[in-house]
PDB file of C-alpha atoms and ligand atoms in Angstrom:
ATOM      1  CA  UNK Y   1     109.426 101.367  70.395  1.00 59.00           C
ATOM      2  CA  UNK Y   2     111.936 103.793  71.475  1.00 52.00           C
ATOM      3  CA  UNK Y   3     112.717 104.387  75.061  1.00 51.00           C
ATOM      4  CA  UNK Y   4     110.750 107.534  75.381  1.00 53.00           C
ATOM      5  CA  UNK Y   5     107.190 108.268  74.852  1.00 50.00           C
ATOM      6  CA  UNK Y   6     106.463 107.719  71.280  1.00 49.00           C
ATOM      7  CA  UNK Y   7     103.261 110.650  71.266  1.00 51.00           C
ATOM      8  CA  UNK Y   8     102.229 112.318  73.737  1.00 59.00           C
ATOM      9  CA  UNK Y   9      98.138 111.038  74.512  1.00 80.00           C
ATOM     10  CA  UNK Y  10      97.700 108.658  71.521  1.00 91.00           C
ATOM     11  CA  UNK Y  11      94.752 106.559  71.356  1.00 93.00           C
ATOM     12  CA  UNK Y  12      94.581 103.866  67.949  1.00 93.00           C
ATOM     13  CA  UNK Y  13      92.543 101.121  67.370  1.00 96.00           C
ATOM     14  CA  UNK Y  14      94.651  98.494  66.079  1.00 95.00           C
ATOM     15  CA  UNK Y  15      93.220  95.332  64.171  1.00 94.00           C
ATOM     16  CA  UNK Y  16      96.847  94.392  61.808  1.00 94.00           C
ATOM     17  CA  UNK Y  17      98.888  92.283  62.733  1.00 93.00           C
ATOM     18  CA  UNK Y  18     101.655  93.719  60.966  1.00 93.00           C
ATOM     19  CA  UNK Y  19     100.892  97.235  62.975  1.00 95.00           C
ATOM     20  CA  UNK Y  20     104.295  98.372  64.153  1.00 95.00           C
ATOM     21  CA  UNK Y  21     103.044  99.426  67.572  1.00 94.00           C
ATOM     22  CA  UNK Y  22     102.112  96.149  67.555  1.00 94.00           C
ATOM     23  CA  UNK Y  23     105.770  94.625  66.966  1.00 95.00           C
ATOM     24  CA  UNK Y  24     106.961  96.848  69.473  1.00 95.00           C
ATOM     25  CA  UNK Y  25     105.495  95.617  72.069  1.00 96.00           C
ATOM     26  CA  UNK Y  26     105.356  91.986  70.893  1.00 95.00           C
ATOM     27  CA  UNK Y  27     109.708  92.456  70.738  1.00 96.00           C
ATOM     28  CA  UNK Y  28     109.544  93.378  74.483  1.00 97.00           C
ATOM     29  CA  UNK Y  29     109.639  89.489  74.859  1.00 96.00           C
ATOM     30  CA  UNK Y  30     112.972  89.494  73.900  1.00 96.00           C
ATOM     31  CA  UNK Y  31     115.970  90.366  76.642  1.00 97.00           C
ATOM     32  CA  UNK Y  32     117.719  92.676  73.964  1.00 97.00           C
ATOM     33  CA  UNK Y  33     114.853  94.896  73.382  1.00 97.00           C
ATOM     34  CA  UNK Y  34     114.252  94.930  76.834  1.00 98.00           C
ATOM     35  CA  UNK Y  35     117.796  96.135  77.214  1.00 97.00           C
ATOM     36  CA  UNK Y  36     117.649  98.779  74.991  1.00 98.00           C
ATOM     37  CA  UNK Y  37     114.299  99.787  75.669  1.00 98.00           C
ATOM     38  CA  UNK Y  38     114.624  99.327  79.326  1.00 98.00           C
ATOM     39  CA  UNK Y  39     110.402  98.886  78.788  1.00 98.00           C
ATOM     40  CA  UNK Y  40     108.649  95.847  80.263  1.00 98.00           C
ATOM     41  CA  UNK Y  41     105.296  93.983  79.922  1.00 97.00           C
ATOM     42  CA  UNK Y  42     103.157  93.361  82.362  1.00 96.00           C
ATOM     43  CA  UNK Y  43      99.126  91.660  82.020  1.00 95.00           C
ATOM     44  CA  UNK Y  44      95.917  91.938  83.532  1.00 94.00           C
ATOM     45  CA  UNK Y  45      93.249  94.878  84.229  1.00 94.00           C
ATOM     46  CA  UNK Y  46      94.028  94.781  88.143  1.00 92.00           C
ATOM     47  CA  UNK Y  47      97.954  94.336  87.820  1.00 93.00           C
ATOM     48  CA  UNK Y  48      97.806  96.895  85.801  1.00 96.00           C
ATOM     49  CA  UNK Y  49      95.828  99.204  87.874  1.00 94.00           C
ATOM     50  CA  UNK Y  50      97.477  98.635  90.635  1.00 92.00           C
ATOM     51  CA  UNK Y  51     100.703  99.121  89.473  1.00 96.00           C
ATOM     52  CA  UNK Y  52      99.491 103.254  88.019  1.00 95.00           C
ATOM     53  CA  UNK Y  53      98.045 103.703  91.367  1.00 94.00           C
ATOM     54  CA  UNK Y  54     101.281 102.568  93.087  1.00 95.00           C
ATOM     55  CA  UNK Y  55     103.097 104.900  90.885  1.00 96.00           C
ATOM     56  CA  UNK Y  56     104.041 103.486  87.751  1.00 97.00           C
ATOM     57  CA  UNK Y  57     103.431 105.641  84.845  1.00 97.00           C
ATOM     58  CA  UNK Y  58     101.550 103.377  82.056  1.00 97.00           C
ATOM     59  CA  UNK Y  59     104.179 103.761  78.909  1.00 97.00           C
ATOM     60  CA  UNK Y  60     101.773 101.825  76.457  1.00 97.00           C
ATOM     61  CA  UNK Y  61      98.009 100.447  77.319  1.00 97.00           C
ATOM     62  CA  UNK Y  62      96.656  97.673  75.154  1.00 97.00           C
ATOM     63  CA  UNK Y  63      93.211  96.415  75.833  1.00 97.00           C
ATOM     64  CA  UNK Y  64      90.281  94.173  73.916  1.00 96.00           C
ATOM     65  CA  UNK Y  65      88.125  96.028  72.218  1.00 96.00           C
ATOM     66  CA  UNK Y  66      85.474  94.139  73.494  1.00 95.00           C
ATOM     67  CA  UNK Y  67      86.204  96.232  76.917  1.00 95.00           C
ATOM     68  CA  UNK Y  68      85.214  99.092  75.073  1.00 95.00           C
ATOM     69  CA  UNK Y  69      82.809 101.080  76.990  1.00 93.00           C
ATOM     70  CA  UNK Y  70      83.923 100.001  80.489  1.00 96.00           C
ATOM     71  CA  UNK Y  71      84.502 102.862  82.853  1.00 96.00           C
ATOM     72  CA  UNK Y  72      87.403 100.796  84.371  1.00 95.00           C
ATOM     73  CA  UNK Y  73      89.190 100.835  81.061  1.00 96.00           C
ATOM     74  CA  UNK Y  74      88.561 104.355  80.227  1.00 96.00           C
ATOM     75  CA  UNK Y  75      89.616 105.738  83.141  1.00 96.00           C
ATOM     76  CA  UNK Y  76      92.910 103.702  83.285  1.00 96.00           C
ATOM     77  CA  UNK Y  77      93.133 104.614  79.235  1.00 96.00           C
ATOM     78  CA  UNK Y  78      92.404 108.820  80.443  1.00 95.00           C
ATOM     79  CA  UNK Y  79      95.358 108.210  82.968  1.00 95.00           C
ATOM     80  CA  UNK Y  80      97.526 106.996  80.526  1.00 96.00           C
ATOM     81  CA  UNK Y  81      97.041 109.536  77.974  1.00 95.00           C
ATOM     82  CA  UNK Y  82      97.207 112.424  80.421  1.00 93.00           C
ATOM     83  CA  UNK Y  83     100.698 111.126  81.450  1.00 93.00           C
ATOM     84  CA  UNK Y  84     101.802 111.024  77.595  1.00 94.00           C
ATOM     85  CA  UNK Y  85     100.973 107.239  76.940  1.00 96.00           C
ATOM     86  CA  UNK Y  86      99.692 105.328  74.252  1.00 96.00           C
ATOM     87  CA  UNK Y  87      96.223 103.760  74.333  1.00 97.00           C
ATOM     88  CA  UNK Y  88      95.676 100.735  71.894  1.00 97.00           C
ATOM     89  CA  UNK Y  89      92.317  99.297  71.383  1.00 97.00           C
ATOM     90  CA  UNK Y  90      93.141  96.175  70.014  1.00 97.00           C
ATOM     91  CA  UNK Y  91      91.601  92.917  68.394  1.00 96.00           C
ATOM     92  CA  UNK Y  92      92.187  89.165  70.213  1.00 93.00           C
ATOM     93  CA  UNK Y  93      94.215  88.112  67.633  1.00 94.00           C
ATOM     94  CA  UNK Y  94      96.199  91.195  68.466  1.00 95.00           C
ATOM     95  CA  UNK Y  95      95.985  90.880  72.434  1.00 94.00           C
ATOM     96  CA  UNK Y  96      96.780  86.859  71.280  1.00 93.00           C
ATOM     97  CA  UNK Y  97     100.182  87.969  69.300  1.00 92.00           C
ATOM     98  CA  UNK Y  98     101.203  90.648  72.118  1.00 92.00           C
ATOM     99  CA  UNK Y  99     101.173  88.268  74.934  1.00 89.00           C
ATOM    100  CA  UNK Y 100     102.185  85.140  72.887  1.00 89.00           C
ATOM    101  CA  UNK Y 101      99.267  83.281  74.735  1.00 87.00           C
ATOM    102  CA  UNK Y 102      95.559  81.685  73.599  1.00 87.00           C
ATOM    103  CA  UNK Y 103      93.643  83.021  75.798  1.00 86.00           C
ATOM    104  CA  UNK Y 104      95.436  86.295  76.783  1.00 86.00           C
ATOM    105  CA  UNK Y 105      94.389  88.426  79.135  1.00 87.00           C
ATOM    106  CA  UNK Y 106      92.236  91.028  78.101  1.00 93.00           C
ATOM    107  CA  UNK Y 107      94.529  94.211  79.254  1.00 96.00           C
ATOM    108  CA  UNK Y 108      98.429  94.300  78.596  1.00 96.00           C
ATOM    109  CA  UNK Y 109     100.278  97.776  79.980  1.00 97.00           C
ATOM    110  CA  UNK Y 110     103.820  98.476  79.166  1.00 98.00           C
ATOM    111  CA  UNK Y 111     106.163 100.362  81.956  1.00 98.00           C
ATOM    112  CA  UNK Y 112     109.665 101.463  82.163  1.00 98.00           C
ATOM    113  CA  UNK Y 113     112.013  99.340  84.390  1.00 98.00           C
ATOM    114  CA  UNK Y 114     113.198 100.691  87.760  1.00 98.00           C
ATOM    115  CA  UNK Y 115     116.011  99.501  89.511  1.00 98.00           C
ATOM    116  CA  UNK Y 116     116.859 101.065  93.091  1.00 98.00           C
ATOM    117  CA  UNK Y 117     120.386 102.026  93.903  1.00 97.00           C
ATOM    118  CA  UNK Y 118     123.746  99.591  94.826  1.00 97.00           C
ATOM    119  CA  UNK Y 119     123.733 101.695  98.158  1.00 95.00           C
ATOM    120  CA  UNK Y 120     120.367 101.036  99.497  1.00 97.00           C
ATOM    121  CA  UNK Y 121     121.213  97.371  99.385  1.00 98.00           C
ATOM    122  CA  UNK Y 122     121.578  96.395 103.313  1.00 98.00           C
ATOM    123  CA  UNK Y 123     120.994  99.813 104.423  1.00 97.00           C
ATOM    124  CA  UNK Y 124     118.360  98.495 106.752  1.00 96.00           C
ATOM    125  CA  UNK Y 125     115.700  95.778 107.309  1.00 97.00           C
ATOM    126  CA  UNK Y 126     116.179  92.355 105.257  1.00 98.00           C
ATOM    127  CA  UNK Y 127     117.306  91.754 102.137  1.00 98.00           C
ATOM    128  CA  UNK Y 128     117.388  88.855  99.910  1.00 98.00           C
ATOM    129  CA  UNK Y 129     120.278  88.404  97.574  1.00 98.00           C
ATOM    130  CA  UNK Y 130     119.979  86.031  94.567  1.00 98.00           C
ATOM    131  CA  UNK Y 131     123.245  84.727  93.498  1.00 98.00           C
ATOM    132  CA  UNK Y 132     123.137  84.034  89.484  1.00 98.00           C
ATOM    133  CA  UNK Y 133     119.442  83.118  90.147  1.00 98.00           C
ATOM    134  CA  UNK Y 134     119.035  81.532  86.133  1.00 98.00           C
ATOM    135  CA  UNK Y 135     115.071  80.392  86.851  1.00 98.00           C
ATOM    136  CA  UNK Y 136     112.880  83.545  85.785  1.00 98.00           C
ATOM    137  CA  UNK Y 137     110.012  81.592  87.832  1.00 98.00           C
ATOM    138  CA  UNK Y 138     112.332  81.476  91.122  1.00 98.00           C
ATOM    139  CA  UNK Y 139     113.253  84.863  90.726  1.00 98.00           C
ATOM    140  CA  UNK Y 140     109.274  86.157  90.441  1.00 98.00           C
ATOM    141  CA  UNK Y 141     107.707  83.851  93.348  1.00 98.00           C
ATOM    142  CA  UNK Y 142     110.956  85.183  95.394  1.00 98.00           C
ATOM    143  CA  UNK Y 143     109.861  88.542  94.374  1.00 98.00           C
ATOM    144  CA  UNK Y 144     106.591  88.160  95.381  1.00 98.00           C
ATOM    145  CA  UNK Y 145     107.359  86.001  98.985  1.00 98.00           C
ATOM    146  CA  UNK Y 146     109.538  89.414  99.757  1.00 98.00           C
ATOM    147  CA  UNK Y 147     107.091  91.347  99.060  1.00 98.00           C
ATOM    148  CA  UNK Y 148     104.594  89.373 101.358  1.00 98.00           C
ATOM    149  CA  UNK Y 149     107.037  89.014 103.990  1.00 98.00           C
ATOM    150  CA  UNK Y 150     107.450  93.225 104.077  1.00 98.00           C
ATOM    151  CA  UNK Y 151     111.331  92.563 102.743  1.00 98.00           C
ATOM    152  CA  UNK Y 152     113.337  95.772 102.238  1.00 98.00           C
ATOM    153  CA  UNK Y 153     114.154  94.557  98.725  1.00 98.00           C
ATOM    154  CA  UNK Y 154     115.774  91.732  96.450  1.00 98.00           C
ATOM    155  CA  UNK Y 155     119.443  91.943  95.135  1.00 98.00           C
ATOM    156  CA  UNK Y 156     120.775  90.199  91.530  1.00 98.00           C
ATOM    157  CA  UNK Y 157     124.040  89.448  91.930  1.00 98.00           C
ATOM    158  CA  UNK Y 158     126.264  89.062  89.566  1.00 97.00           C
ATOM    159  CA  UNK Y 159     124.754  86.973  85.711  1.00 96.00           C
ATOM    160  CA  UNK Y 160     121.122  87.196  87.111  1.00 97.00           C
ATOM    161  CA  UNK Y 161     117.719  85.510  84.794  1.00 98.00           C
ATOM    162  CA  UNK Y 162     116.271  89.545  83.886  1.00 98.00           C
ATOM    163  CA  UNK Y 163     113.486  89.946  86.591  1.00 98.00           C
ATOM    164  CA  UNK Y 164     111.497  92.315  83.953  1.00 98.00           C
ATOM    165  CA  UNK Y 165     111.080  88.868  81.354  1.00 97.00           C
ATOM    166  CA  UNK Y 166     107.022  88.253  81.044  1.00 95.00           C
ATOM    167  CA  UNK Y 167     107.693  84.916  82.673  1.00 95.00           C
ATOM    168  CA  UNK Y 168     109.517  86.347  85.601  1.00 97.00           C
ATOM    169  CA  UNK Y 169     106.435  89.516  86.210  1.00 97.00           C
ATOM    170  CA  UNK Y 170     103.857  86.614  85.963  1.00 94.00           C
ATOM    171  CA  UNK Y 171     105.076  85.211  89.147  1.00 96.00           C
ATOM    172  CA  UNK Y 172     105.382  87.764  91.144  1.00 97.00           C
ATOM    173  CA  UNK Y 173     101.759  88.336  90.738  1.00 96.00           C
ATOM    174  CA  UNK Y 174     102.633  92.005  90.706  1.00 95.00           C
ATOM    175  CA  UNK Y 175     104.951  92.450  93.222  1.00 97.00           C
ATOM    176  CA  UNK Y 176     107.527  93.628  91.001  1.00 98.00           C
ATOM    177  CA  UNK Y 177     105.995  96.923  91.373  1.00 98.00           C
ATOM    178  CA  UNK Y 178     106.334  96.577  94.961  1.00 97.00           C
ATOM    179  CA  UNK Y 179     109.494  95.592  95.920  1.00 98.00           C
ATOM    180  CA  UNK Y 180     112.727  97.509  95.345  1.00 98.00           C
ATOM    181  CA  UNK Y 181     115.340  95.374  92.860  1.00 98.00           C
ATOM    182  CA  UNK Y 182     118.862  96.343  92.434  1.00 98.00           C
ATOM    183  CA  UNK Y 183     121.820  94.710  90.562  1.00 98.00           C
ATOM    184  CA  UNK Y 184     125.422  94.088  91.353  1.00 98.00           C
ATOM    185  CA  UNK Y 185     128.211  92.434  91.267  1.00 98.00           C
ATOM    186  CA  UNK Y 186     129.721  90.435  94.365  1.00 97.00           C
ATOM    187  CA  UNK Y 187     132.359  92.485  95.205  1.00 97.00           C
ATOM    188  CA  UNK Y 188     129.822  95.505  95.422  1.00 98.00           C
ATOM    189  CA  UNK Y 189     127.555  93.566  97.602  1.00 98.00           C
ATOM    190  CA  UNK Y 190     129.605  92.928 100.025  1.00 98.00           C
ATOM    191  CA  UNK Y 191     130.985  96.462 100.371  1.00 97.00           C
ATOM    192  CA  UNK Y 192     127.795  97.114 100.703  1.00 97.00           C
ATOM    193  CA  UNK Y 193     127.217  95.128 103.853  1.00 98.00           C
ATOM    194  CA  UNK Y 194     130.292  96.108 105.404  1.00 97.00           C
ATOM    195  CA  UNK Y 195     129.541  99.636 104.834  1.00 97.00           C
ATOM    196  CA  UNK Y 196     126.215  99.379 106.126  1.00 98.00           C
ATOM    197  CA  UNK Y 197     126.893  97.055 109.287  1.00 98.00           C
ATOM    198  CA  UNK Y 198     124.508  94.290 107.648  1.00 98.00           C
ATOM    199  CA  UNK Y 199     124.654  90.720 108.640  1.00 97.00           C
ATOM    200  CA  UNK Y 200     125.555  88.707 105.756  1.00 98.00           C
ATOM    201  CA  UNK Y 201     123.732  85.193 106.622  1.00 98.00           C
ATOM    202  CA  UNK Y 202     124.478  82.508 103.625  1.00 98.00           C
ATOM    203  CA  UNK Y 203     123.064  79.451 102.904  1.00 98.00           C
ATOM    204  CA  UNK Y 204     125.072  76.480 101.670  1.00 97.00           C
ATOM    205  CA  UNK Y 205     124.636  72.871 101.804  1.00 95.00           C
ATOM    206  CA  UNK Y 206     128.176  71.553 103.541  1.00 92.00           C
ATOM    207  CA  UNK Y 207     128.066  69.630 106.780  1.00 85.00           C
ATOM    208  CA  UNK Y 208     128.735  72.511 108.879  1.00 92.00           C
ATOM    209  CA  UNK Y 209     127.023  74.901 108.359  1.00 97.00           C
ATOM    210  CA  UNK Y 210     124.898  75.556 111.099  1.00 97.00           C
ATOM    211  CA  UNK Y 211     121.173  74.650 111.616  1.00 97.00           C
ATOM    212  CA  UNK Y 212     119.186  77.620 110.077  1.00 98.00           C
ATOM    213  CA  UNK Y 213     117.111  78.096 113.734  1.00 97.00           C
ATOM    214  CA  UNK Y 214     120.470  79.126 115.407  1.00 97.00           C
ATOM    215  CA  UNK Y 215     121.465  81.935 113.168  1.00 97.00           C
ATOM    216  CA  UNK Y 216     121.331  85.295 114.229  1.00 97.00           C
ATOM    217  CA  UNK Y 217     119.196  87.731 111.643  1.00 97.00           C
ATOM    218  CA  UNK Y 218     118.872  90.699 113.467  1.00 96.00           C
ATOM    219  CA  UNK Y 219     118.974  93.406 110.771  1.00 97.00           C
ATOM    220  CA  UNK Y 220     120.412  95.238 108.944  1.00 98.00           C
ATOM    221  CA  UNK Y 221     120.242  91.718 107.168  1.00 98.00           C
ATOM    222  CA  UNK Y 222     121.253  89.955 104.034  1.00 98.00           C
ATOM    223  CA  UNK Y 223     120.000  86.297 103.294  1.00 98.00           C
ATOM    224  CA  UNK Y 224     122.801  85.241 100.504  1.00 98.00           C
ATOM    225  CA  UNK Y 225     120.870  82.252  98.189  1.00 98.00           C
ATOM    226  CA  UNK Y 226     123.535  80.154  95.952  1.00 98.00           C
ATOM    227  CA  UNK Y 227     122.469  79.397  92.122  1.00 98.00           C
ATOM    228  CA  UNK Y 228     120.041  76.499  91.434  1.00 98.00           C
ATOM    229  CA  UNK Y 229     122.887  74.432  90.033  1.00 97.00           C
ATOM    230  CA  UNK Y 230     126.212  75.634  91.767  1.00 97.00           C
ATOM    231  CA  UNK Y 231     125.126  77.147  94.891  1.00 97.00           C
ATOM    232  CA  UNK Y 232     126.840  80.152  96.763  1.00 97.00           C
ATOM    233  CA  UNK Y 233     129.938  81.248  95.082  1.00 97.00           C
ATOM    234  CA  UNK Y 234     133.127  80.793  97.147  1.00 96.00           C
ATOM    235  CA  UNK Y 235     133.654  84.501  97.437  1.00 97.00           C
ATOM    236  CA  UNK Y 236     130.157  85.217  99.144  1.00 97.00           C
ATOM    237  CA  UNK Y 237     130.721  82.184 101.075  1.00 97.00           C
ATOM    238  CA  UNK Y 238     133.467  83.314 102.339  1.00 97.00           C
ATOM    239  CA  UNK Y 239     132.133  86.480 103.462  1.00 97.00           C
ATOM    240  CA  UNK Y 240     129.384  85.365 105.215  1.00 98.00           C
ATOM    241  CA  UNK Y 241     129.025  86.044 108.722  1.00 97.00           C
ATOM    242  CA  UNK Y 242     126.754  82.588 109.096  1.00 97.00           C
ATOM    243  CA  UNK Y 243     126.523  80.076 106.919  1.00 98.00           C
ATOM    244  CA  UNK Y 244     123.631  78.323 107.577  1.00 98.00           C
ATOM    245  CA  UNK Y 245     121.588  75.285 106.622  1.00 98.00           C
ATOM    246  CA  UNK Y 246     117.628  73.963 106.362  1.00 98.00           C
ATOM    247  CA  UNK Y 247     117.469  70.245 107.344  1.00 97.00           C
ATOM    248  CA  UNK Y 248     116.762  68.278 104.892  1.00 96.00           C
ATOM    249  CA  UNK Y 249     115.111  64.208 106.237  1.00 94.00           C
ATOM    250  CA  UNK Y 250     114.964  62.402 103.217  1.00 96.00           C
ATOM    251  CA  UNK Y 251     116.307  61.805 100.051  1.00 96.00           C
ATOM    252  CA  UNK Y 252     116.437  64.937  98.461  1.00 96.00           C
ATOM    253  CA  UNK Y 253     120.461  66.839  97.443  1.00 95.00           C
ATOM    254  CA  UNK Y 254     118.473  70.294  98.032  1.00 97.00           C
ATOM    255  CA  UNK Y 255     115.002  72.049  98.532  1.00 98.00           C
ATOM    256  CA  UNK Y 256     113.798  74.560  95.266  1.00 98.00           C
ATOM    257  CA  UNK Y 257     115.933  77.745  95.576  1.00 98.00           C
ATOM    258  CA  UNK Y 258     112.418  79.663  95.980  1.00 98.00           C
ATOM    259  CA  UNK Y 259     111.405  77.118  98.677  1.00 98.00           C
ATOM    260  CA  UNK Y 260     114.512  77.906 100.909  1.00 98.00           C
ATOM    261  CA  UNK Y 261     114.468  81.292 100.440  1.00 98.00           C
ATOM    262  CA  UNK Y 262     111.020  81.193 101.715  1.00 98.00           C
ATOM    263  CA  UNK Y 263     111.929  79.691 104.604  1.00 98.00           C
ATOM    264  CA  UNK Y 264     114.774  81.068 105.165  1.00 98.00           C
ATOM    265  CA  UNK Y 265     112.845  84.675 105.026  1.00 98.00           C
ATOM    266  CA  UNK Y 266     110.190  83.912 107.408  1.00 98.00           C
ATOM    267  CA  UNK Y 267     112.718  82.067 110.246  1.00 98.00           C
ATOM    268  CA  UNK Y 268     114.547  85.527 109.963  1.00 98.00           C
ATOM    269  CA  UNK Y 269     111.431  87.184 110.195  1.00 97.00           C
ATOM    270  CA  UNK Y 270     111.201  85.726 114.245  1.00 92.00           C
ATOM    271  CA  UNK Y 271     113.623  87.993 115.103  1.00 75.00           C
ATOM    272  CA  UNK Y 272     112.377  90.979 113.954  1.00 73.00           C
TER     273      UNK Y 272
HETATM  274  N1  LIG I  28     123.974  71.710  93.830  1.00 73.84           N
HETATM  275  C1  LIG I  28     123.800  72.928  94.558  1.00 73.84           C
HETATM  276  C2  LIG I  28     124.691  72.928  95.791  1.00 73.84           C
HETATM  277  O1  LIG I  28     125.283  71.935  96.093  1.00 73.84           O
HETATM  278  O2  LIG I  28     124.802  73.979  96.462  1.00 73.84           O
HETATM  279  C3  LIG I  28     122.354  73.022  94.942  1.00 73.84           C
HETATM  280  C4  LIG I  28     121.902  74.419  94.977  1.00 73.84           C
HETATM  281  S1  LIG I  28     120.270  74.643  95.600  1.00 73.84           S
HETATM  282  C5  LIG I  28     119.252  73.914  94.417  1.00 73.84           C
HETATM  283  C6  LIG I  28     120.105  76.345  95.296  1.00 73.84           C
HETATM  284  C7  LIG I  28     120.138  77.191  96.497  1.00 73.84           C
HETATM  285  O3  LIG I  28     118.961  76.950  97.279  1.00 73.84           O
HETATM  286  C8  LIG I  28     121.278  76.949  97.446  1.00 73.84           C
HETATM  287  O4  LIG I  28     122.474  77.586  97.041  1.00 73.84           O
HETATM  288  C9  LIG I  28     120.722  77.552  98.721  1.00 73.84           C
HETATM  289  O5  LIG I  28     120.782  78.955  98.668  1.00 73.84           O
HETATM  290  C10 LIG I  28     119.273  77.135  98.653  1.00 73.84           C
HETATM  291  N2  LIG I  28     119.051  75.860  99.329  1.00 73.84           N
HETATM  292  C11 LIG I  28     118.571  74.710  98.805  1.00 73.84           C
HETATM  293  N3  LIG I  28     118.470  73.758  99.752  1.00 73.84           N
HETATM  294  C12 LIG I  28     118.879  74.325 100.908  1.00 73.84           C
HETATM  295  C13 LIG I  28     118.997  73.861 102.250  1.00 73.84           C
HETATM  296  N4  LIG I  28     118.678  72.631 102.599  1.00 73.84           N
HETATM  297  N5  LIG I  28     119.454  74.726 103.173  1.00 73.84           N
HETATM  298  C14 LIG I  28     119.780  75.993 102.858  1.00 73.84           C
HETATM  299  N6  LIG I  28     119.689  76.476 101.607  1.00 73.84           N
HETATM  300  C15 LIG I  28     119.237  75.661 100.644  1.00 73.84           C
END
């Protein structure tokens, strides 16, 4: 699949297996293609839907033939054509080998990746920023608590899990078409702040860092979240304004990165 549109209105019906529009979209599963692509998958009739109406062009739409005939489907497959996509009117054993599932679901729509700009991270409002998040499943449910909380968007810094992986878009129940995602390094991140006057508020697990119901989040805002196995880096420790710290009662080391960043989103959202 190459990274523009590969014919301009196409419509196929597609029962091989071995169909290369097929492969194409079955290699999106891998980070590489992805990559060079920059295409992602995405499933379900309403995700899909939703995400065209909010704006996202439909690269490639594959449904069940067994939806032939449904208005729904034809007027998401007219949409797609009239914006230069492909519409593929598949088989289940297709639908089956496109989303690597049993069971799929019965629409699949490819779109192009979007990532918003270094600068507009801490511009204003709240951000979260994911420190070498490595969980896809994290990263999506913390997509998709942002997007429920009204967040201004989620940063990936530095080796981040790739927030466009199947696994990843499944979680965030298809907020990853609502909520802006950038990518940088550290050292960009917190020029960033600085630049933009944002509180950086990090959470860490040492003794003294303070009691997350003290800190001060008045925006602009950045909620710094460590990795799952190393925490925050020293660097973005360091530059914290706040580091800060969820009780913990029992026996537990640490709450679920996804948990605390759920928490720690909503405490911050008292203050606004
Ligand atoms: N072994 C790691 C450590 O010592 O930092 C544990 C990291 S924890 C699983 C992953 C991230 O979740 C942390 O870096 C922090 O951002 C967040 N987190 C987990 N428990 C937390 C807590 N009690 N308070 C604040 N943040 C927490």
């Amino acid at each position: 699949m190459s990274s523009g549109r590969p014919r301009v209105g196409t419509f196929k019906k597609v029962t091989s297996l071995a169909n290369p529009l097929v492969k194409d979209i079955r290699a999106l599963h891998q980070k590489k293609r992805r990559d060079d692509t920059r295409l992602f998958i995405a499933e379900g009739q309403k995700l899909v839907r939703d995400a065209a109406e909010f704006g996202w062009p439909i690269h490639t739409l594959a449904y069940a033939a067994t939806l032939a005939g449904d208005p729904a489907i034809g007027a998401l497959a007219a949409e797609t054509k009239a914006g230069g996509g492909t519409v593929l009117e598949v088989s289940a054993p297709v639908l089956e080998k496109i989303t690597r599932r049993d069971n799929p679901q019965s629409v699949v729509g490819v779109f192009r990746q979007r990532f918003a700009p270094e600068t507009d991270v801490g511009r204003d409002g709240i951000w979260v920023a994911l420190d070498r998040v490595r969980d896809p499943g994290n990263l999506g449910t913390i997509v998709r608590t942002a997007d429920a909380a009204g967040l201004a968007g989620v940063a990936l810094v530095g080796a981040c899990c790739d927030p466009f992986a199947l696994e990843a878009v499944r979680a965030t129940m298809g907020s990853v078409f609502h909520v802006p995602l950038a990518q940088l390094s550290e050292d960009t991140l917190v020029a960033a702040a600085r630049r933009h006057g944002a509180r950086l508020v990090g959470t860490h697990l040492i003794a003294d860092a303070i009691d997350y119901r003290k800190a001060d989040y008045r925006p602009p805002l950045i909620l710094l979240m460590g990795n799952e196995q190393q925490g925050l880096t020293d660097t973005l420790s360091a530059a914290s304004d706040q580091l800060v710290r969820i009780p913990m009662r029992g026996k537990a080391d640490s709450l679920n990165l996804a948990v605390s960043t759920g928490l720690m989103i909503y405490e911050a959202l008292r203050e606004c």
